[in-house]
mmCIF file of C-alpha atoms and ligand atoms in Angstrom:
data_model
loop_
_atom_site.group_PDB
_atom_site.id
_atom_site.type_symbol
_atom_site.label_atom_id
_atom_site.label_comp_id
_atom_site.label_asym_id
_atom_site.label_seq_id
_atom_site.Cartn_x
_atom_site.Cartn_y
_atom_site.Cartn_z
ATOM 1 C CA MET A 1 33.168 54.431 -38.530
ATOM 2 C CA ALA A 2 29.719 53.434 -37.374
ATOM 3 C CA GLU A 3 28.927 50.136 -37.069
ATOM 4 C CA ALA A 4 26.317 48.951 -39.665
ATOM 5 C CA VAL A 5 22.970 48.217 -38.124
ATOM 6 C CA THR A 6 21.276 44.875 -39.362
ATOM 7 C CA ARG A 7 17.585 45.616 -39.554
ATOM 8 C CA ALA A 8 14.673 43.326 -40.433
ATOM 9 C CA PRO A 9 13.576 44.104 -43.950
ATOM 10 C CA LEU A 10 10.385 46.618 -43.858
ATOM 11 C CA ARG A 11 7.226 44.864 -44.720
ATOM 12 C CA ILE A 12 5.211 46.647 -47.005
ATOM 13 C CA ALA A 13 1.698 46.526 -48.336
ATOM 14 C CA VAL A 14 0.905 48.471 -51.756
ATOM 15 C CA LEU A 15 -2.484 49.362 -52.752
ATOM 16 C CA ALA A 16 -2.845 50.726 -56.573
ATOM 17 C CA SER A 17 -5.825 51.019 -58.733
ATOM 18 C CA GLY A 18 -4.149 51.911 -62.015
ATOM 19 C CA ARG A 19 -0.708 51.855 -63.971
ATOM 20 C CA GLY A 20 1.206 50.940 -61.092
ATOM 21 C CA SER A 21 4.881 52.417 -62.335
ATOM 22 C CA ASN A 22 5.340 53.905 -58.815
ATOM 23 C CA LEU A 23 4.607 49.991 -57.652
ATOM 24 C CA GLN A 24 6.991 48.769 -60.391
ATOM 25 C CA VAL A 25 9.871 51.147 -59.287
ATOM 26 C CA LEU A 26 9.244 49.799 -55.435
ATOM 27 C CA LEU A 27 9.416 46.223 -56.527
ATOM 28 C CA GLU A 28 12.552 46.789 -58.556
ATOM 29 C CA ALA A 29 14.152 48.677 -55.887
ATOM 30 C CA CYS A 30 13.395 45.482 -53.363
ATOM 31 C CA GLN A 31 14.535 42.838 -55.783
ATOM 32 C CA GLN A 32 17.738 44.767 -56.325
ATOM 33 C CA GLY A 33 18.233 45.272 -52.881
ATOM 34 C CA ARG A 34 18.473 49.248 -52.880
ATOM 35 C CA LEU A 35 15.530 48.880 -50.453
ATOM 36 C CA ASN A 36 15.582 46.818 -47.227
ATOM 37 C CA ALA A 37 12.285 45.923 -47.677
ATOM 38 C CA GLU A 38 9.988 43.339 -48.835
ATOM 39 C CA ILE A 39 6.314 43.655 -50.489
ATOM 40 C CA VAL A 40 4.462 41.318 -48.675
ATOM 41 C CA LEU A 41 1.146 42.362 -50.214
ATOM 42 C CA VAL A 42 -0.563 44.045 -53.319
ATOM 43 C CA ALA A 43 -3.822 44.853 -53.554
ATOM 44 C CA GLY A 44 -6.563 46.996 -55.181
ATOM 45 C CA ASP A 45 -9.956 47.990 -56.163
ATOM 46 C CA ARG A 46 -9.985 47.350 -59.837
ATOM 47 C CA ALA A 47 -9.485 43.415 -61.003
ATOM 48 C CA GLY A 48 -8.153 44.491 -64.546
ATOM 49 C CA ALA A 49 -5.381 46.804 -63.276
ATOM 50 C CA PRO A 50 -2.318 47.008 -64.685
ATOM 51 C CA ALA A 51 -0.841 47.272 -61.178
ATOM 52 C CA LEU A 52 -1.783 43.966 -60.331
ATOM 53 C CA ALA A 53 -0.443 42.408 -63.511
ATOM 54 C CA ARG A 54 2.953 43.933 -62.675
ATOM 55 C CA ALA A 55 2.902 42.374 -59.008
ATOM 56 C CA ALA A 56 1.971 38.913 -60.580
ATOM 57 C CA ALA A 57 4.977 39.245 -62.910
ATOM 58 C CA ALA A 58 7.139 39.660 -59.890
ATOM 59 C CA GLY A 59 5.778 36.764 -58.157
ATOM 60 C CA ILE A 60 3.609 38.598 -55.743
ATOM 61 C CA ALA A 61 0.066 36.930 -55.995
ATOM 62 C CA PRO A 62 -2.151 40.092 -55.967
ATOM 63 C CA PHE A 63 -5.899 40.637 -55.096
ATOM 64 C CA SER A 64 -8.566 42.860 -55.828
ATOM 65 C CA LEU A 65 -12.015 43.494 -54.122
ATOM 66 C CA ASP A 66 -14.863 44.900 -56.064
ATOM 67 C CA PRO A 67 -16.232 48.053 -54.052
ATOM 68 C CA LYS A 68 -19.836 46.989 -55.791
ATOM 69 C CA ALA A 69 -19.946 44.147 -53.893
ATOM 70 C CA PHE A 70 -19.957 46.015 -50.831
ATOM 71 C CA PRO A 71 -22.948 47.845 -49.150
ATOM 72 C CA ASP A 72 -20.774 51.105 -48.341
ATOM 73 C CA ARG A 73 -17.094 52.366 -47.667
ATOM 74 C CA ALA A 74 -16.574 51.231 -44.336
ATOM 75 C CA THR A 75 -17.357 47.660 -44.867
ATOM 76 C CA PHE A 76 -15.145 47.510 -48.159
ATOM 77 C CA ASP A 77 -12.113 48.971 -46.456
ATOM 78 C CA ALA A 78 -12.817 46.637 -43.583
ATOM 79 C CA ALA A 79 -12.423 43.331 -45.649
ATOM 80 C CA LEU A 80 -9.611 45.005 -47.731
ATOM 81 C CA PHE A 81 -7.772 45.951 -44.773
ATOM 82 C CA ARG A 82 -8.038 42.423 -42.962
ATOM 83 C CA GLN A 83 -6.365 40.666 -45.802
ATOM 84 C CA VAL A 84 -3.788 43.651 -45.482
ATOM 85 C CA GLY A 85 -3.626 43.442 -41.847
ATOM 86 C CA GLU A 86 -3.034 39.516 -42.067
ATOM 87 C CA GLN A 87 0.237 40.144 -43.740
ATOM 88 C CA ARG A 88 1.462 42.378 -40.866
ATOM 89 C CA PRO A 89 2.878 45.066 -43.151
ATOM 90 C CA ASP A 90 5.087 47.624 -41.272
ATOM 91 C CA LEU A 91 4.171 50.155 -43.974
ATOM 92 C CA VAL A 92 0.701 50.595 -46.660
ATOM 93 C CA VAL A 93 1.710 52.465 -49.481
ATOM 94 C CA LEU A 94 -1.028 54.030 -51.809
ATOM 95 C CA ALA A 95 0.509 54.046 -55.031
ATOM 96 C CA GLY A 96 -2.238 55.427 -57.156
ATOM 97 C CA TYR A 97 -5.111 53.865 -54.975
ATOM 98 C CA MET A 98 -8.005 55.969 -56.312
ATOM 99 C CA ARG A 99 -10.405 55.077 -53.694
ATOM 100 C CA ILE A 100 -10.958 57.225 -50.650
ATOM 101 C CA LEU A 101 -10.512 55.625 -47.554
ATOM 102 C CA ALA A 102 -12.972 55.277 -44.516
ATOM 103 C CA ALA A 103 -12.230 57.359 -41.502
ATOM 104 C CA GLU A 104 -11.808 54.365 -39.303
ATOM 105 C CA THR A 105 -9.446 52.934 -41.768
ATOM 106 C CA VAL A 106 -7.068 55.856 -41.708
ATOM 107 C CA GLU A 107 -7.296 55.989 -38.161
ATOM 108 C CA ALA A 108 -6.353 52.374 -37.500
ATOM 109 C CA TRP A 109 -3.214 53.034 -39.875
ATOM 110 C CA GLN A 110 -2.382 56.443 -38.983
ATOM 111 C CA GLY A 111 1.522 56.905 -39.116
ATOM 112 C CA ARG A 112 1.899 53.716 -40.868
ATOM 113 C CA MET A 113 0.318 54.546 -43.997
ATOM 114 C CA ILE A 114 1.580 56.903 -47.062
ATOM 115 C CA ASN A 115 0.416 58.192 -50.333
ATOM 116 C CA ILE A 116 1.955 59.779 -53.327
ATOM 117 C CA HIS A 117 0.127 62.709 -54.951
ATOM 118 C CA PRO A 118 1.154 64.724 -57.866
ATOM 119 C CA SER A 119 1.247 68.057 -56.677
ATOM 120 C CA LEU A 120 3.284 70.229 -54.347
ATOM 121 C CA LEU A 121 0.859 69.859 -51.517
ATOM 122 C CA PRO A 122 -0.795 71.910 -50.088
ATOM 123 C CA ARG A 123 -1.620 72.994 -53.665
ATOM 124 C CA HIS A 124 -3.868 71.202 -55.647
ATOM 125 C CA ARG A 125 -5.444 68.198 -53.910
ATOM 126 C CA GLY A 126 -7.521 65.778 -55.444
ATOM 127 C CA LEU A 127 -7.583 65.198 -59.368
ATOM 128 C CA HIS A 128 -6.054 67.002 -62.243
ATOM 129 C CA THR A 129 -3.418 68.542 -60.484
ATOM 130 C CA HIS A 130 -1.128 69.022 -63.721
ATOM 131 C CA ARG A 131 -4.325 70.669 -65.415
ATOM 132 C CA LYS A 132 -4.683 73.069 -62.421
ATOM 133 C CA ALA A 133 -1.001 73.593 -62.141
ATOM 134 C CA LEU A 134 -1.017 74.682 -65.710
ATOM 135 C CA ALA A 135 -4.022 76.635 -65.532
ATOM 136 C CA GLN A 136 -3.220 78.523 -62.398
ATOM 137 C CA GLY A 137 0.151 79.535 -63.921
ATOM 138 C CA ASP A 138 2.537 77.741 -61.505
ATOM 139 C CA ALA A 139 5.987 78.143 -61.467
ATOM 140 C CA GLU A 140 6.810 74.869 -60.100
ATOM 141 C CA HIS A 141 5.324 71.634 -59.871
ATOM 142 C CA GLY A 142 5.642 68.297 -58.539
ATOM 143 C CA SER A 143 4.602 65.326 -56.301
ATOM 144 C CA SER A 144 4.414 64.962 -52.312
ATOM 145 C CA VAL A 145 4.877 61.993 -50.518
ATOM 146 C CA HIS A 146 2.909 62.330 -47.216
ATOM 147 C CA PHE A 147 1.116 60.082 -44.375
ATOM 148 C CA VAL A 148 -2.445 59.594 -44.649
ATOM 149 C CA SER A 149 -4.801 61.756 -42.547
ATOM 150 C CA ALA A 150 -8.343 61.893 -42.422
ATOM 151 C CA GLU A 151 -8.411 65.159 -44.708
ATOM 152 C CA LEU A 152 -7.991 63.859 -48.334
ATOM 153 C CA ASP A 153 -4.462 64.655 -49.476
ATOM 154 C CA GLY A 154 -4.057 66.641 -46.395
ATOM 155 C CA GLY A 155 -1.782 64.621 -43.867
ATOM 156 C CA PRO A 156 1.398 65.685 -42.970
ATOM 157 C CA VAL A 157 4.045 65.982 -45.867
ATOM 158 C CA ILE A 158 7.254 64.182 -45.567
ATOM 159 C CA ALA A 159 9.034 65.010 -48.772
ATOM 160 C CA GLN A 160 8.595 66.833 -52.035
ATOM 161 C CA ALA A 161 9.999 66.504 -55.454
ATOM 162 C CA ALA A 162 9.607 69.733 -57.752
ATOM 163 C CA THR A 163 10.276 70.726 -61.234
ATOM 164 C CA ALA A 164 10.143 74.376 -62.890
ATOM 165 C CA VAL A 165 6.881 74.504 -65.363
ATOM 166 C CA ARG A 166 8.034 75.358 -68.742
ATOM 167 C CA PRO A 167 6.215 77.930 -71.101
ATOM 168 C CA ASP A 168 5.873 75.170 -73.783
ATOM 169 C CA ASP A 169 4.361 72.361 -71.124
ATOM 170 C CA ASP A 170 1.254 70.806 -71.476
ATOM 171 C CA GLU A 171 -0.394 68.523 -69.337
ATOM 172 C CA SER A 172 1.295 65.483 -70.896
ATOM 173 C CA THR A 173 4.902 66.694 -70.656
ATOM 174 C CA LEU A 174 4.294 67.882 -67.382
ATOM 175 C CA SER A 175 2.742 64.623 -65.961
ATOM 176 C CA GLN A 176 5.583 62.826 -67.566
ATOM 177 C CA ARG A 177 8.256 64.945 -65.852
ATOM 178 C CA VAL A 178 6.311 64.657 -62.520
ATOM 179 C CA LEU A 179 6.131 61.094 -63.027
ATOM 180 C CA GLN A 180 9.823 60.549 -63.449
ATOM 181 C CA LEU A 181 10.537 62.287 -59.990
ATOM 182 C CA GLU A 182 7.944 60.054 -58.521
ATOM 183 C CA HIS A 183 9.937 57.065 -59.310
ATOM 184 C CA GLN A 184 12.819 58.660 -57.474
ATOM 185 C CA LEU A 185 10.915 60.393 -54.573
ATOM 186 C CA LEU A 186 8.581 57.264 -53.384
ATOM 187 C CA PRO A 187 11.765 54.891 -52.808
ATOM 188 C CA ALA A 188 13.804 57.319 -51.248
ATOM 189 C CA VAL A 189 11.149 58.052 -48.702
ATOM 190 C CA VAL A 190 10.516 54.354 -48.269
ATOM 191 C CA GLY A 191 13.918 54.061 -47.868
ATOM 192 C CA LEU A 192 13.875 56.722 -44.827
ATOM 193 C CA ILE A 193 11.147 54.484 -43.053
ATOM 194 C CA ALA A 194 13.133 51.165 -44.032
ATOM 195 C CA GLU A 195 16.474 52.545 -42.278
ATOM 196 C CA ARG A 196 14.158 53.586 -39.391
ATOM 197 C CA ARG A 197 15.096 57.246 -39.969
ATOM 198 C CA LEU A 198 11.679 58.418 -40.509
ATOM 199 C CA GLN A 199 9.242 57.869 -37.663
ATOM 200 C CA TRP A 200 5.915 58.841 -36.692
ATOM 201 C CA ARG A 201 5.729 60.059 -33.084
ATOM 202 C CA HIS A 202 3.552 62.389 -31.265
ATOM 203 C CA HIS A 203 1.001 62.308 -34.556
ATOM 204 C CA ALA A 204 4.038 64.023 -36.504
ATOM 205 C CA PRO A 205 6.819 62.611 -38.908
ATOM 206 C CA TRP A 206 10.272 62.759 -37.121
ATOM 207 C CA LEU A 207 13.528 62.262 -39.053
ATOM 208 C CA ASP A 208 16.919 61.448 -37.420
ATOM 209 C CA GLY A 209 15.218 61.714 -33.894
ATOM 210 C CA ALA A 210 13.817 65.410 -34.238
ATOM 211 C CA PRO A 211 10.559 66.670 -35.507
ATOM 212 C CA LEU A 212 10.507 67.244 -39.519
ATOM 213 C CA ASP A 213 9.798 70.784 -39.508
ATOM 214 C CA ARG A 214 9.017 71.377 -43.159
ATOM 215 C CA PRO A 215 9.035 68.525 -46.087
ATOM 216 C CA LEU A 216 12.026 67.118 -47.312
ATOM 217 C CA ALA A 217 13.272 68.403 -50.477
ATOM 218 C CA TRP A 218 14.476 65.772 -53.149
ATOM 219 C CA PRO A 219 17.300 65.516 -53.994
ATOM 220 C CA PHE A 220 17.468 64.606 -50.209
ATOM 221 C CA PRO A 221 20.838 65.877 -48.693
ATOM 222 C CA VAL A 222 23.849 63.663 -48.032
ATOM 223 C CA ARG A 223 24.141 62.470 -44.102
ATOM 224 C CA ALA A 224 27.960 63.134 -43.234
ATOM 225 C CA ASP A 225 28.220 59.821 -41.252
HETATM 226 C C1 GRF B 1 1.074 58.987 -59.835
HETATM 227 O O1 GRF B 1 0.721 60.221 -60.127
HETATM 228 C C2 GRF B 1 0.515 59.224 -58.321
HETATM 229 O O2 GRF B 1 1.117 60.175 -57.364
HETATM 230 C C3 GRF B 1 -1.089 59.351 -58.095
HETATM 231 O O3 GRF B 1 -1.223 58.524 -59.075
HETATM 232 C C4 GRF B 1 -0.078 58.115 -60.078
HETATM 233 C C5 GRF B 1 -0.054 56.675 -60.118
HETATM 234 O O4 GRF B 1 0.568 56.438 -61.043
HETATM 235 N N1 GRF B 1 -1.530 59.090 -56.771
HETATM 236 P P1 GRF B 1 1.220 54.697 -61.182
HETATM 237 O O5 GRF B 1 0.010 53.992 -61.267
HETATM 238 O O6 GRF B 1 2.005 54.459 -60.094
HETATM 239 O O7 GRF B 1 1.831 55.008 -62.553
#
């Protein structure tokens, strides 16, 4: 049997703008020891966001910066990510973070920043993904976790979770089902990174020492060892 490797807990910074249910799932997975990770910072761009309250309830002092107090995107990001960097995170997770990042920020954190997006990328980048999936008659819809690149919702996809669109679905039922999948998908991907199985090498995601040639489909296959 392979010897268990003891690895340092992955240091995670989470950026969130809204409800924070994906943050909550990560917080609980860390607290319950299901993830070998520690959330070292939670920050956002909206002071009243429920996500920040969830962090506070979990004993993490969150902070937010008001974009209106900065002259432009690059200056805002520089201020925000200076504080992020001070916590020396191994990974930045955008979990419902609703601001577009400055190109310099994306470049500085490339390979160390992931985003969760509620569609099966490359379908339906941007907003209103559930509405678009329904309007376009998609047979399947779901969620993707991807490395962040300069292109909005366009970075290399790591993994996806899909659900069949039902004839009686509306935006509400479909979004709820996708959100439930997201709550499984995001910690699973972070788990692969925490186990150092998923890495960023040569500008691409690698899994278990080989380039990931297509996104992993949730649920992930169980490894033999
Ligand atoms: C999720 O659907 C995520 O894919 C998208 O924003 C939503 C965030 O939800 N980027 P929550 O704030 O984590 O509840």
